[in-house]
Every structure is written in structure tokens, then in C-alpha cells.
Short mmCIF file of C-alpha atoms in Angstrom, two decimals:
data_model
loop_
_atom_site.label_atom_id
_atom_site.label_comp_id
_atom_site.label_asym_id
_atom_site.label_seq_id
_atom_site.Cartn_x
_atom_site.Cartn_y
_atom_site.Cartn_z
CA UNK A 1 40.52 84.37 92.50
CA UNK A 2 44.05 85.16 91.57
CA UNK A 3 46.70 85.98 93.98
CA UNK A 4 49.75 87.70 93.34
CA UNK A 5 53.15 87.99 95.61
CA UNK A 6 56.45 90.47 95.46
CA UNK A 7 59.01 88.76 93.89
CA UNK A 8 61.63 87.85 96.86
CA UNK A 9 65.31 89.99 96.00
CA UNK A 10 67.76 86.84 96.40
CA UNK A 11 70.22 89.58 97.69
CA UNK A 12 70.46 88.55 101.62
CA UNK A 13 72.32 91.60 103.70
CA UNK A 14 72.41 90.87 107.71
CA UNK A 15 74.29 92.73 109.98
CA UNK A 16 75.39 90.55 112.78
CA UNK A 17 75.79 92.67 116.31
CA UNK A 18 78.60 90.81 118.20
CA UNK A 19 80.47 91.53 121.73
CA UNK A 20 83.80 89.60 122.56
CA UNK A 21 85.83 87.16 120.39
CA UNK A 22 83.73 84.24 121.15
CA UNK A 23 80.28 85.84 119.80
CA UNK A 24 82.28 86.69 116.83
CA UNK A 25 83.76 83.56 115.95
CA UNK A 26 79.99 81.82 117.10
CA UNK A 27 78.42 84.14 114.12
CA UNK A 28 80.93 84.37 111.07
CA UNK A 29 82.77 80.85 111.14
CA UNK A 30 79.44 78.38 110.79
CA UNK A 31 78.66 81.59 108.18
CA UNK A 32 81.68 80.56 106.17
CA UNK A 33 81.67 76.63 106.82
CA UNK A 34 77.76 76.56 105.60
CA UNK A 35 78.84 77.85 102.22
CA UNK A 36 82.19 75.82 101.96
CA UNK A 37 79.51 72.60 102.60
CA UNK A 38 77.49 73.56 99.94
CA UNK A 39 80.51 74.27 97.41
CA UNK A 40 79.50 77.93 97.08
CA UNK A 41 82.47 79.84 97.06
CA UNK A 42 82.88 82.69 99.75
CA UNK A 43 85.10 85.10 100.47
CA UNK A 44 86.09 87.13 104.22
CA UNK A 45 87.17 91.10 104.21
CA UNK A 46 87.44 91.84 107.80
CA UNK A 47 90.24 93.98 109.66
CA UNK A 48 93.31 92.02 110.29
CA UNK A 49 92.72 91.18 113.50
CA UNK A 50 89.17 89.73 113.18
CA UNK A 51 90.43 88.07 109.91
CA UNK A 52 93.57 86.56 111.92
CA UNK A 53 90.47 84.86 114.09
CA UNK A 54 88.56 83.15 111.84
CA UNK A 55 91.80 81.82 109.67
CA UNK A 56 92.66 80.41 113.11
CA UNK A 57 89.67 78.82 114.01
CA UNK A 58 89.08 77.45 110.32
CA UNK A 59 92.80 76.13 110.04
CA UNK A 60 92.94 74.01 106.67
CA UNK A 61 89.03 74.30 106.06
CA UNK A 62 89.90 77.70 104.98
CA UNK A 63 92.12 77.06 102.25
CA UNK A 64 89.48 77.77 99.72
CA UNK A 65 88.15 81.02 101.21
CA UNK A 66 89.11 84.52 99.83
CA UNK A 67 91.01 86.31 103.10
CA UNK A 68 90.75 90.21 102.48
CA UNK A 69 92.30 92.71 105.34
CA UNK A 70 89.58 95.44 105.11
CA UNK A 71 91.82 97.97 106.83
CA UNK A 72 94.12 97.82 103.29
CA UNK A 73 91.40 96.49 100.39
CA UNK A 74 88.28 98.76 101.94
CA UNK A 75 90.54 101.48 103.68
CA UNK A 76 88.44 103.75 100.97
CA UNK A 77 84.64 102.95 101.75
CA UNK A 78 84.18 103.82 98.48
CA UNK A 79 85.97 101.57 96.48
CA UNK A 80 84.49 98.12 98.54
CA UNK A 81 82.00 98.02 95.90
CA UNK A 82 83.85 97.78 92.79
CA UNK A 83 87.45 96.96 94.68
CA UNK A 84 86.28 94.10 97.16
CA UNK A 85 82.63 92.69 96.64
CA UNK A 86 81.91 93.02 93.45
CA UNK A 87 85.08 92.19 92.23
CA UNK A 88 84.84 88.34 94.02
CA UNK A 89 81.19 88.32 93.38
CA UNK A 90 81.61 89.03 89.54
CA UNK A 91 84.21 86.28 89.46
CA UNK A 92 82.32 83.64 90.47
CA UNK A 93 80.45 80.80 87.86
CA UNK A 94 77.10 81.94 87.17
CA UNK A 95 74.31 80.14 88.74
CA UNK A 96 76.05 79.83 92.18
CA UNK A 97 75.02 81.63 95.31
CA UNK A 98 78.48 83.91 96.47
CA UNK A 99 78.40 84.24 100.44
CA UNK A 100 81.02 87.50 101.64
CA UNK A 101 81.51 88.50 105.26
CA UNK A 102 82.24 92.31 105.10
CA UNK A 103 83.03 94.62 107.93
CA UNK A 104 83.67 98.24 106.53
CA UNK A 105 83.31 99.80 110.15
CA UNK A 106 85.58 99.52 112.98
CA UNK A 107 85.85 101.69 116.09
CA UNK A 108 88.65 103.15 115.12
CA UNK A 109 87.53 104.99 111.65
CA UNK A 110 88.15 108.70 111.43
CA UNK A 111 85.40 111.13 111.76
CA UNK A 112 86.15 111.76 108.09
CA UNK A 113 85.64 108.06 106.96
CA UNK A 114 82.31 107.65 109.40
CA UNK A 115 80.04 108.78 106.99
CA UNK A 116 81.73 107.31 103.51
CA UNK A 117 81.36 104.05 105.34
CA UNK A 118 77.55 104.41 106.47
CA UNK A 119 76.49 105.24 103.15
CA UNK A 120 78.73 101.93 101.50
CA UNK A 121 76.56 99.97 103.87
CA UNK A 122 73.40 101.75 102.52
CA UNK A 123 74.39 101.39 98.77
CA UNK A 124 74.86 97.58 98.88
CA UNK A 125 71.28 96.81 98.96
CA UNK A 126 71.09 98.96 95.44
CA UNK A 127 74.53 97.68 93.88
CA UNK A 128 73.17 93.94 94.75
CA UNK A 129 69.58 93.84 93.98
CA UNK A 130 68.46 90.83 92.35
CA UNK A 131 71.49 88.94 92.56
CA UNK A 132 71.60 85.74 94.39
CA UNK A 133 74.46 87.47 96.83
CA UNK A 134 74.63 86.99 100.69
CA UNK A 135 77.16 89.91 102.19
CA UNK A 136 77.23 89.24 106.50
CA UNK A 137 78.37 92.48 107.66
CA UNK A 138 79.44 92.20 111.63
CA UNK A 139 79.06 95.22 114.04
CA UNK A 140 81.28 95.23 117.15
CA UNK A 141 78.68 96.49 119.81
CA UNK A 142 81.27 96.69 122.65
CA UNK A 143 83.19 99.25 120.33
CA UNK A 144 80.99 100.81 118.23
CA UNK A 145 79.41 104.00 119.19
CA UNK A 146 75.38 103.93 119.47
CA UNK A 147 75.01 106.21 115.96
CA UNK A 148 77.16 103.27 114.16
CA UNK A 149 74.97 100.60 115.28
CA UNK A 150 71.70 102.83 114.81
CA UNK A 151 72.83 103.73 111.21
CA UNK A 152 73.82 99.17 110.62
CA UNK A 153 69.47 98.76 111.49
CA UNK A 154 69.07 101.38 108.78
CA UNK A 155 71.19 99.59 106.02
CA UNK A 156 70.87 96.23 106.43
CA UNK A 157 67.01 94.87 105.71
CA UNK A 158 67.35 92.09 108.22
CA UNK A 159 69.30 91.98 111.45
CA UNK A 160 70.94 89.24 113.81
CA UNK A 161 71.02 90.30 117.66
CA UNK A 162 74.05 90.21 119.79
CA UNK A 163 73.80 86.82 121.36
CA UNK A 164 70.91 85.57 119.05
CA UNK A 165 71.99 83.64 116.17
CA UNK A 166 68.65 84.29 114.77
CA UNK A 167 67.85 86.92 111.32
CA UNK A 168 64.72 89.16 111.72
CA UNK A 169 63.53 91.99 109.74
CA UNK A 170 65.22 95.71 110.93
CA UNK A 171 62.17 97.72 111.73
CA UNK A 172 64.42 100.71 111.19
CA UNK A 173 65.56 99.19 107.95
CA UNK A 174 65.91 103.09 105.69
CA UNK A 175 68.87 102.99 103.05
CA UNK A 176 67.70 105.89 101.04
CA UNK A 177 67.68 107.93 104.60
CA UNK A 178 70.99 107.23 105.09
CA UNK A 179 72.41 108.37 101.95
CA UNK A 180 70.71 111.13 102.00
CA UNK A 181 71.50 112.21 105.52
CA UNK A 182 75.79 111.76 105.02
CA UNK A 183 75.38 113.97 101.88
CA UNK A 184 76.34 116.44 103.99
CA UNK A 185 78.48 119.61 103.21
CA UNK A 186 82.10 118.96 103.36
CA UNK A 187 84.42 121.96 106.20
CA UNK A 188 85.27 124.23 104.12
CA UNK A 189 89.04 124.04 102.45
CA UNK A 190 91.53 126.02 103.51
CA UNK A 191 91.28 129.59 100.95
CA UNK A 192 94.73 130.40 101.34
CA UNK A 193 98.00 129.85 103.30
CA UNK A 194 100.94 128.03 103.61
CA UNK A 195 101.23 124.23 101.80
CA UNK A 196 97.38 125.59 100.16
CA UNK A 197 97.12 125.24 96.01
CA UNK A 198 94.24 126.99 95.12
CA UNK A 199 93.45 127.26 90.87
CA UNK A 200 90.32 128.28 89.24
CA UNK A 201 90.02 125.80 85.67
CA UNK A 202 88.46 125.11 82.06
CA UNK A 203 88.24 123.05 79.64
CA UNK A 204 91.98 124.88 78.06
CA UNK A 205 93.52 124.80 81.41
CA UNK A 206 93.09 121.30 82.66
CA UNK A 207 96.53 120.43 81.60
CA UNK A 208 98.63 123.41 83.12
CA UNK A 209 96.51 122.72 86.81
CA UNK A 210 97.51 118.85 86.82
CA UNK A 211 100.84 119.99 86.57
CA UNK A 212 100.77 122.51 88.75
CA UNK A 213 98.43 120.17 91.59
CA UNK A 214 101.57 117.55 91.24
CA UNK A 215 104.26 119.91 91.83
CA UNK A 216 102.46 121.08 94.53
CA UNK A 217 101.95 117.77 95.83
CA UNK A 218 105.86 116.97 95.58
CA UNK A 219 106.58 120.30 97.52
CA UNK A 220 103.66 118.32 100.22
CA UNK A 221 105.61 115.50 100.37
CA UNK A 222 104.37 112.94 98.03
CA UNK A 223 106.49 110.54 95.78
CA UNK A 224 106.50 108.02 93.20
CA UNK A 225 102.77 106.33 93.16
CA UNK A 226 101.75 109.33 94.91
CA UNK A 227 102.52 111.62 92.99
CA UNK A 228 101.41 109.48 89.59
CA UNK A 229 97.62 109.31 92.09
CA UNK A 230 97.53 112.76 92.68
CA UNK A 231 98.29 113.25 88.43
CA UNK A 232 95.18 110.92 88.07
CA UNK A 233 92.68 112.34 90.76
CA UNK A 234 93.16 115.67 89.47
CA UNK A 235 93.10 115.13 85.69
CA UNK A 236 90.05 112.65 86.45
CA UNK A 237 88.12 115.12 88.40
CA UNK A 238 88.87 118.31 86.24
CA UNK A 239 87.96 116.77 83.21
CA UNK A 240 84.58 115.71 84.39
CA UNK A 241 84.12 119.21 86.32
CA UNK A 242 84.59 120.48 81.88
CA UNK A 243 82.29 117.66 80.82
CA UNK A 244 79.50 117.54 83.56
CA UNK A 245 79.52 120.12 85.83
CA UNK A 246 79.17 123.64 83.80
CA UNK A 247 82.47 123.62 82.06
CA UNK A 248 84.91 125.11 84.90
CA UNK A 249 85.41 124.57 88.57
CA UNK A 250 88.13 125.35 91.62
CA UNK A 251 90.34 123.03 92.47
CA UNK A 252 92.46 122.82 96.55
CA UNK A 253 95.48 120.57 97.09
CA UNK A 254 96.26 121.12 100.74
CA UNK A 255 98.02 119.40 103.52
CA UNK A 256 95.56 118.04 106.77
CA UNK A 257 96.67 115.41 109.55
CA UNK A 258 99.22 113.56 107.17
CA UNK A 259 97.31 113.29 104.09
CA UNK A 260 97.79 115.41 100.75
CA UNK A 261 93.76 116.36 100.04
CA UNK A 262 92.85 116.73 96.44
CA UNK A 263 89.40 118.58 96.13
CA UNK A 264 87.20 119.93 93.06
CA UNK A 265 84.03 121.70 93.31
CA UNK A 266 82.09 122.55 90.49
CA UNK A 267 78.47 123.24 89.79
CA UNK A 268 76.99 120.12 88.49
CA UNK A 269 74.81 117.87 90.21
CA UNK A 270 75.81 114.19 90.98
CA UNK A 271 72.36 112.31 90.45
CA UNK A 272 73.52 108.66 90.21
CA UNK A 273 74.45 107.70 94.12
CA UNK A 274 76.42 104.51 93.02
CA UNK A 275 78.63 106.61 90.31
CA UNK A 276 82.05 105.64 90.76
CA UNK A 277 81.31 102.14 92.72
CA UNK A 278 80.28 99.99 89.66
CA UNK A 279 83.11 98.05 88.27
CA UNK A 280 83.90 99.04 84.46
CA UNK A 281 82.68 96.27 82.32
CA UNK A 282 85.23 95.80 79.31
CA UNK A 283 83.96 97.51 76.31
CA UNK A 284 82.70 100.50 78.62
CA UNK A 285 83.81 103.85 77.02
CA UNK A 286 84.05 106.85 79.33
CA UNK A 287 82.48 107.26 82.68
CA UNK A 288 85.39 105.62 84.80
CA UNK A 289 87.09 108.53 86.26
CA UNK A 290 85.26 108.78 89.71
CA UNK A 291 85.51 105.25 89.88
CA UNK A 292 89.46 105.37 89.10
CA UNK A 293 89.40 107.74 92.29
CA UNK A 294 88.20 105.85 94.35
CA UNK A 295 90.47 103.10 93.93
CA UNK A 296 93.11 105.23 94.01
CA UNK A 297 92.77 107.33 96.72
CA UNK A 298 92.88 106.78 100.80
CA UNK A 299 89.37 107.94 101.55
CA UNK A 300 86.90 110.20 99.10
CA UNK A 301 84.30 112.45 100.71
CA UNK A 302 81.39 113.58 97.90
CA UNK A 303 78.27 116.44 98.75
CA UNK A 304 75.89 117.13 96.00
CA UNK A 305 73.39 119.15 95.67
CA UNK A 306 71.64 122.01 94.06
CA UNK A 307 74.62 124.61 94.68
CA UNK A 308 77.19 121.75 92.69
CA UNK A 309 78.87 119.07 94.15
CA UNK A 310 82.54 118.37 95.97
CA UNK A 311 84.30 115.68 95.66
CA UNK A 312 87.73 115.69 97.74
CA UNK A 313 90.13 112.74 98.08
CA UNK A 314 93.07 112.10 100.54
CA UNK A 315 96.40 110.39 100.11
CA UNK A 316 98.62 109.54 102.38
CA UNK A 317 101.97 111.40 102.80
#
């Protein structure tokens, strides 16, 4: 009699639950000095504070590790992906298993970056399959709030328990779920008032409404890179609202809590989860605009559905 097995994914994704400096040094240091013994290289995007920790305690073992502050390379959720993980992974000499620590969620994320960052989690385990990639993600359970740390058992297949040091299997493991439950409908943009751009566009306007979005955005406040970001969102996202979303769409450039928001809606469907968080391979033609967006822009907030999709993106004033 023949047997047959599932292939195992070589993609390893823990989350590691830790309270207090001490648990968190006891889980991600022996993480990073495991790799450095087996020459694999590895690389540590972490806010500043955590990262400050475990430079400290590696001192001059570290001098070959990759030190990321996740509160400036991941303070988009979006562009972690292509910006942070991919980008070290796809570096690396084939052949060789890459080991990452990544924390994406702190307690202090906005309400607005919440759900960008629970779906990142999620879309790892797609963006990774197969490849012989092990991404420790760390979950502060003192800090956290109980949804965060419900949503980490959902994206991450196999979990390490406060205290534990040991990986088992999330029961609650459900990436798909979690996607799916953060494509939730944007609050509505402001329709009119003061600091409010509001333009309806085609395919012969899109050049008039960039120009118009980034004088608009210099009456908001924004300058030099700004400015040249806001020029890119808009002519990014316009021109694929003409190519793949019916041919027209609305465009908002508002002011909100210090941020300049650039927003298109239009009425095509966004079917491909991970568009806009795969890195652009060299001869690629077309297809990088969302992607340019996201490393670009502060934070980017996406619903799809039936109705069209939103896509709105925030820079800082």
C-alpha cells in the first residue's frame, strides 16, 4: 500500500506573546543568535525601543544583523511586504534559510492603522508560501488589547505562549477570515467644506486633477517630498481608476488629525489581496502604481467590493 503526505510549506510564521522586557529579550535574542550560529543571515524590524533592547543585549554579536525601526520602515503596514521583508529576504543567497523578527503592531497604532496591520500579518503566510522563510512576529500581551492578540492566533499558523518558549499549532489559525473581515468600508470623506478637494475624473482629465490635488495639497500644508508624494499617489491612483476600474472615478484631498488624505473611489473590483505588496521584479512593465503608494505614503486604507473599491492614503503635514 502506498502512502502519501502534504508537502510541509518551509515558510515558519510564530507569533511570540511576551509580557515585560525580560520575556522579550528570553524569546527574540536566542531567535537571532540560533541563526547567526548557523550562518543564516537574519534581520530585526522592531519599534525603536524593543530594537534598542536586543542591540543591547547582543552587543558585538549583532554586528551582522539587519536593525530596522518598524515605527519608520513599517509605519505603512502595507509596504512591510515589499519595503521590509521581502526586500532582506530577496537579498539573501539562494539556498539559505532567512530568519526576520517582525513586529508591525504596537499599542500605540491608530484606530486607522489597526486593521492595515492585522491584515499584513494575515497576508504573510500567502506572500511567503513555499519559501524556506522564518518571520517571529512578537505580541506585547501587557499592551495589546484582547482583539490584537485574538486577531495574532488567526494569522500566524503556529503560536508561542507568554512564558512558554515552546511553538504549537493556533487552533484559531484563519488568515483568509481576517482579510476578509478588515475589508471593511472606509467613514465616509468629507463632501464638502473648508481645506476639502473634491473632482470627479477620466481618462482626459487625469492631468488637470493631479495638478489641481497638489495645489490643493500646498494650500494643506505640504512641501517639497510631499508635495512630489501627493503628485504620485494621485496620478498613480487615477490612472488605474481609467485603466481598471470603469474608466472614471472621484477623487478627495482633505485635511484629518495632521495628515493630508489622498482618496479615489472608483467602481472596479480589487481581486488580488497582495496587489501592491509584491516587490517589482526588474523587467516588470506596468502594475506598480499601488505598490509605489504604499511606499510612499504614511498609512493606506483599501475596501473592495462589489459597489468598487477605495483606496485612501495619508501623509503627514
Amino acid at each position: 500500500m502506498t502512502t502519501t503526505t502534504e508537502p510541509v510549506d518551509p515558510f515558519v510564521h510564530p507569533a511570540f506573546f511576551y509580557a515585560g522586557a525580560r520575556e522579550y529579550l528570553a524569546g527574540t535574542v536566542p531567535f537571532v543568535r540560533a541563526a547567526l550560529t548557523a550562518g543564516e543571515p537574519v534581520a530585526v524590524a522592531v519599534p525603536g525601543e524593543n530594537l534598542r533592547l536586543i542591540k543591547d543585549e547582543l552587543g558585538a554579536d549583532g554586528a551582522t544583523v539587519r536593525f530596522l525601526d518598524m515605527r519608520e520602515a513599517g509605519r505603512n503596514p502595507g509596504r512591510i511586504i515589499p519595503g521590509v521583508l521581502r526586500a532582506f529576504a530577496d537579498a539573501q543567497q539562494p539556498g539559505r534559510r532567512v530568519h526576520i523578527i517582525g513586529e508591525p503592531v504596537w499599542a500605540d497604532r491608530s484606530p486607522a492603522e489597526y486593521p492595515a496591520c492585522a491584515q499584513h500579518e494575515a497576508l504573510i503566510n500567502a506572500a511567503f508560501q513555499g519559501r524556506a522563510v522564518t518571520i517571529l512576529c512578537p505580541y506585547d500581551t501587557a499592551r495589546l488589547d484582547e482583539r490584537a492578540l485574538a486577531d495574532a492566533h488567526a494569522t500566524h499558523p503556529v503560536v508561542i505562549a507568554e512564558g512558554s518558549g515552546t511553538e504549537r499549532p493556533s487552533a484559531a489559525y484563519d488568515p483568509d477570515t481576517v482579510v476578509s473581515r478588515y475589508n471593511e468600508p472606509l467613514p465616509s470623506a468629507p463632501g464638502a467644506g473648508p481645506g476639502v478637494l473634491r473632482l470627479s475624473f477620466d481618462e482626459d482629465s487625469l492631468s488637470a486633477v493631479r495638478h489641481l490635488a497638489t495645489d490643493h495639497g500646498a494650500r494643506l500644508g505640504l512641501t517639497g517630498l510631499g508635495l512630489e508624494n501627493l503628485a504620485l499617489i494621485t496620478a498613480e491612483l487615477t490612472t488605474n481608476s481609467v485603466v481598471h476600474g470603469g474608466g472614471t472615478g472621484t477623487l478627495t484631498v482633505w485635511p484629518e488629525d495632521g495628515y493630508v488624505l489622498c482618496e479615489v473611489r472608483d467602481e472596479g473590483r480589487l481581486a488580488d489581496p497582495l496587489a501592491g505588496r509584491r516587490p517589482a521584479t526588474r523587467d516588470q512593465r506596468g502594475g506598480r502604481g499601488l505598490l509605489l503608494v504604499n511606499l510612499v505614503a504614511d498609512l493606506v486604507r483599501t475596501h473592495t467590493g462589489p459597489q468598487g473599491t477605495t483606496i485612501r492614503a495619508y501623509l503627514p503635514r
